[in-house]
Amino acid sequence: MTINPVFTDATPVTPRDPEQQFRDDVLAGLAAPQKFLSAKYFYDAAGSDLFEAITRQPEYYPTRTEIGILDDQGAEIAALLPARANLVEFGSGSTAKVRRLLVHRTDLAAYVPVDVSESFLHSEAKALAADFPNLTIAPVAADFTRAFTLPDGLSQDAVAGFFPGSTIGNFEPPQAAQLLAHFGRVLGRGALLIVGVDLVKDKAVLDAAYDDAAGVTSAFNRNLLVRIRQELGADLDPAAFAHRAFFNADASRIEMHLVSRTAQTVTIAGQAVRFAQGETIHTENSYKYTVPSFRRLAAEAGWTPQAVWTDPNALFSIHALSRA
Ligand SMILES: C[S@@+](CC[C@H](N)C(=O)[O-])C[C@H]1O[C@@H](n2cnc3c(N)ncnc32)[C@H](O)[C@@H]1O
C-alpha cells in the first residue's frame, strides 16, 4: 500500500536518494536569512541514542510523564483500539510506550513501527519480537511526511495509529494539521489515532527540560553538526557552536538553536557558508498546546476528539481521536 506524501507540492512521489536530500536540505537551510535545519536530521544512530539519554535526564519530564499516563491508563486507552487492528506507530523510536498498550491487547493483527532512524528501528523491532513472540511486527524505514510503502501482507482489518512523544510539536501548527489529516488518509475510515501532546506550563520547567545540566540536549543539538561534518565532508567544528534552548511564550514553542561562537566561514559539500558571531541555526521547534488548542487543531484536520488523559500535574496529555 503506497502512502501519499503529506506535503505534496514539495515532495516527489519517488523518494530521492537520502544523502542527496540531506545535502540539498542542509545547503538550502543554511542559505536562508534565518538559517535552519530540519529536526528529523537529528536522528542518525548517535542522535537516537542521545535522544534516549535525554529522556533519562531529571529535567526532561515529558517521557516519564507520558509513560506514567500509559502505566495508569493504558488499559483504558488500548481498549479503544479496534478489534484485530494493525497498529501503525509514526516515529516509533524506542518501543517503551507501545509496549504499555500491547500488553493489554493480544488480538492485534500487526504492529508497524515507522521511523527514519533505520538501525534503531530494526534493533527495537527485534527486542519487541523477543518479548511479544505472537505479534506480527513489520518495521518500515521511512519518513512519515513523505511517500512510503506499508509492507505487503497486512490484514485487511482496521488500521489504528499511535503517535506519542509529542513529535507532533515539532511541526508548525499548519503543518501539524496537514500531518494529522495525512495520517487520517493513511489509516482510513473509522480510524482511531492516539497522540501524545506536551502541554503549556511554567517557562522555567520548559527551559530546563531542553537545556539539562548534564549537557545531553546540547550534545544532541550539536550532533547535527557532527553529521554534517561526517556525511557532507564539511570542515566545521561542532565546538564552535553553542546550544541555546528557550520557551517562546508568544509562539507557544520551545526553540532550539546552534549559536556561532565566532564569525566564521565553513565549507559544506564544496560551498562556503558564512556565520556572523552570535548568528544562529534554528534546529527545532517544540510546540506546546493546551487541551482545547490541540483539540481545535485535530478538528481542523478532520479528527473528532474522543477522550483525553493527563497526569495529575497536567504536564502532558494523551488524546484519542476518531475519524468518521
Ligand atoms: C521525539 S522521538 C519519539 C520517539 C518515540 N515515539 C517516543 O515517544 O519515545 C521522535 C522519533 O520520530 C522519528 N522521526 C522524526 N521525524 C520523522 C519523520 N519525518 N519520519 C519518520 N520518523 C521520524 C525519530 O527518528 C524518533 O525516533
PDB file of N, CA and C and ligand atoms in Angstrom, residues 40 43 51 66 89 91-94 97 114-117 142-145 164-165 167, ligand 1:
ATOM      1  N   LYS A  40      14.257  16.457  11.775  1.00  0.00           N
ATOM      2  CA  LYS A  40      14.318  14.999  11.525  1.00  0.00           C
ATOM      3  C   LYS A  40      15.765  14.534  11.339  1.00  0.00           C
ATOM      4  N   TYR A  43      18.193  12.500  13.930  1.00  0.00           N
ATOM      5  CA  TYR A  43      18.080  11.089  14.276  1.00  0.00           C
ATOM      6  C   TYR A  43      18.875  10.166  13.369  1.00  0.00           C
ATOM      7  N   PHE A  51      18.969  10.956  22.069  1.00  0.00           N
ATOM      8  CA  PHE A  51      17.588  11.264  22.456  1.00  0.00           C
ATOM      9  C   PHE A  51      17.149  10.360  23.616  1.00  0.00           C
ATOM     10  N   GLU A  66       4.579  10.891  30.206  1.00  0.00           N
ATOM     11  CA  GLU A  66       3.719  10.189  29.242  1.00  0.00           C
ATOM     12  C   GLU A  66       3.662   8.692  29.582  1.00  0.00           C
ATOM     13  N   GLU A  89       2.794   2.874  14.264  1.00  0.00           N
ATOM     14  CA  GLU A  89       3.361   3.930  15.111  1.00  0.00           C
ATOM     15  C   GLU A  89       4.251   4.819  14.245  1.00  0.00           C
ATOM     16  N   GLY A  91       7.069   7.435  13.805  1.00  0.00           N
ATOM     17  CA  GLY A  91       8.232   7.931  14.565  1.00  0.00           C
ATOM     18  C   GLY A  91       8.380   7.114  15.829  1.00  0.00           C
ATOM     19  N   SER A  92       8.558   5.782  15.661  1.00  0.00           N
ATOM     20  CA  SER A  92       8.420   4.854  16.793  1.00  0.00           C
ATOM     21  C   SER A  92       9.560   4.958  17.806  1.00  0.00           C
ATOM     22  N   GLY A  93      10.788   5.205  17.339  1.00  0.00           N
ATOM     23  CA  GLY A  93      11.909   5.313  18.278  1.00  0.00           C
ATOM     24  C   GLY A  93      11.970   4.107  19.205  1.00  0.00           C
ATOM     25  N   SER A  94      12.171   4.363  20.481  1.00  0.00           N
ATOM     26  CA  SER A  94      12.178   3.272  21.457  1.00  0.00           C
ATOM     27  C   SER A  94      10.735   2.774  21.573  1.00  0.00           C
ATOM     28  N   LYS A  97       6.859   2.896  24.895  1.00  0.00           N
ATOM     29  CA  LYS A  97       5.472   3.339  25.104  1.00  0.00           C
ATOM     30  C   LYS A  97       4.470   2.356  24.533  1.00  0.00           C
ATOM     31  N   VAL A 114       7.194   2.890  12.207  1.00  0.00           N
ATOM     32  CA  VAL A 114       7.732   3.652  11.064  1.00  0.00           C
ATOM     33  C   VAL A 114       8.710   4.676  11.626  1.00  0.00           C
ATOM     34  N   ASP A 115       9.947   4.658  11.130  1.00  0.00           N
ATOM     35  CA  ASP A 115      10.935   5.618  11.654  1.00  0.00           C
ATOM     36  C   ASP A 115      12.024   5.855  10.612  1.00  0.00           C
ATOM     37  N   VAL A 116      12.594   7.059  10.636  1.00  0.00           N
ATOM     38  CA  VAL A 116      13.721   7.369   9.736  1.00  0.00           C
ATOM     39  C   VAL A 116      15.041   6.799  10.240  1.00  0.00           C
ATOM     40  N   SER A 117      15.115   6.496  11.523  1.00  0.00           N
ATOM     41  CA  SER A 117      16.372   6.041  12.114  1.00  0.00           C
ATOM     42  C   SER A 117      16.426   4.521  11.974  1.00  0.00           C
ATOM     43  N   ALA A 142      11.143   4.767   6.971  1.00  0.00           N
ATOM     44  CA  ALA A 142      10.625   5.793   6.058  1.00  0.00           C
ATOM     45  C   ALA A 142      10.415   7.093   6.809  1.00  0.00           C
ATOM     46  N   ASP A 143      10.357   8.157   6.027  1.00  0.00           N
ATOM     47  CA  ASP A 143       9.991   9.477   6.517  1.00  0.00           C
ATOM     48  C   ASP A 143       8.466   9.543   6.448  1.00  0.00           C
ATOM     49  N   PHE A 144       7.819   9.660   7.596  1.00  0.00           N
ATOM     50  CA  PHE A 144       6.350   9.581   7.581  1.00  0.00           C
ATOM     51  C   PHE A 144       5.676  10.802   6.945  1.00  0.00           C
ATOM     52  N   THR A 145       6.466  11.862   6.671  1.00  0.00           N
ATOM     53  CA  THR A 145       5.865  13.021   5.989  1.00  0.00           C
ATOM     54  C   THR A 145       5.918  12.853   4.469  1.00  0.00           C
ATOM     55  N   PRO A 164       3.115   8.958  19.793  1.00  0.00           N
ATOM     56  CA  PRO A 164       3.453   9.504  21.109  1.00  0.00           C
ATOM     57  C   PRO A 164       4.655  10.432  21.042  1.00  0.00           C
ATOM     58  N   GLY A 165       5.141  10.839  22.204  1.00  0.00           N
ATOM     59  CA  GLY A 165       6.396  11.576  22.282  1.00  0.00           C
ATOM     60  C   GLY A 165       6.275  13.040  21.943  1.00  0.00           C
ATOM     61  N   THR A 167       5.884  14.278  19.218  1.00  0.00           N
ATOM     62  CA  THR A 167       6.562  14.560  17.948  1.00  0.00           C
ATOM     63  C   THR A 167       5.729  15.543  17.117  1.00  0.00           C
TER      64      THR A 167
HETATM   65  C1  LIG B   1      10.771  12.555  19.837  1.00  0.00           C
HETATM   66  S1  LIG B   1      11.210  10.949  19.249  1.00  0.00           S
HETATM   67  C2  LIG B   1       9.842   9.994  19.890  1.00  0.00           C
HETATM   68  C3  LIG B   1      10.123   8.507  19.869  1.00  0.00           C
HETATM   69  C4  LIG B   1       9.026   7.628  20.458  1.00  0.00           C
HETATM   70  N1  LIG B   1       7.811   7.621  19.635  1.00  0.00           N
HETATM   71  C5  LIG B   1       8.684   8.072  21.860  1.00  0.00           C
HETATM   72  O1  LIG B   1       7.615   8.606  22.053  1.00  0.00           O
HETATM   73  O2  LIG B   1       9.515   7.843  22.746  1.00  0.00           O
HETATM   74  C6  LIG B   1      10.852  11.119  17.583  1.00  0.00           C
HETATM   75  C7  LIG B   1      11.045   9.858  16.744  1.00  0.00           C
HETATM   76  O3  LIG B   1      10.471  10.096  15.470  1.00  0.00           O
HETATM   77  C8  LIG B   1      11.403   9.797  14.452  1.00  0.00           C
HETATM   78  N2  LIG B   1      11.130  10.746  13.395  1.00  0.00           N
HETATM   79  C9  LIG B   1      11.237  12.108  13.456  1.00  0.00           C
HETATM   80  N3  LIG B   1      10.838  12.651  12.293  1.00  0.00           N
HETATM   81  C10 LIG B   1      10.459  11.604  11.499  1.00  0.00           C
HETATM   82  C11 LIG B   1       9.942  11.522  10.185  1.00  0.00           C
HETATM   83  N4  LIG B   1       9.732  12.617   9.461  1.00  0.00           N
HETATM   84  N5  LIG B   1       9.653  10.294   9.685  1.00  0.00           N
HETATM   85  C12 LIG B   1       9.873   9.172  10.420  1.00  0.00           C
HETATM   86  N6  LIG B   1      10.366   9.185  11.674  1.00  0.00           N
HETATM   87  C13 LIG B   1      10.653  10.389  12.202  1.00  0.00           C
HETATM   88  C14 LIG B   1      12.770   9.925  15.082  1.00  0.00           C
HETATM   89  O4  LIG B   1      13.732   9.116  14.449  1.00  0.00           O
HETATM   90  C15 LIG B   1      12.491   9.494  16.522  1.00  0.00           C
HETATM   91  O5  LIG B   1      12.662   8.106  16.690  1.00  0.00           O
END
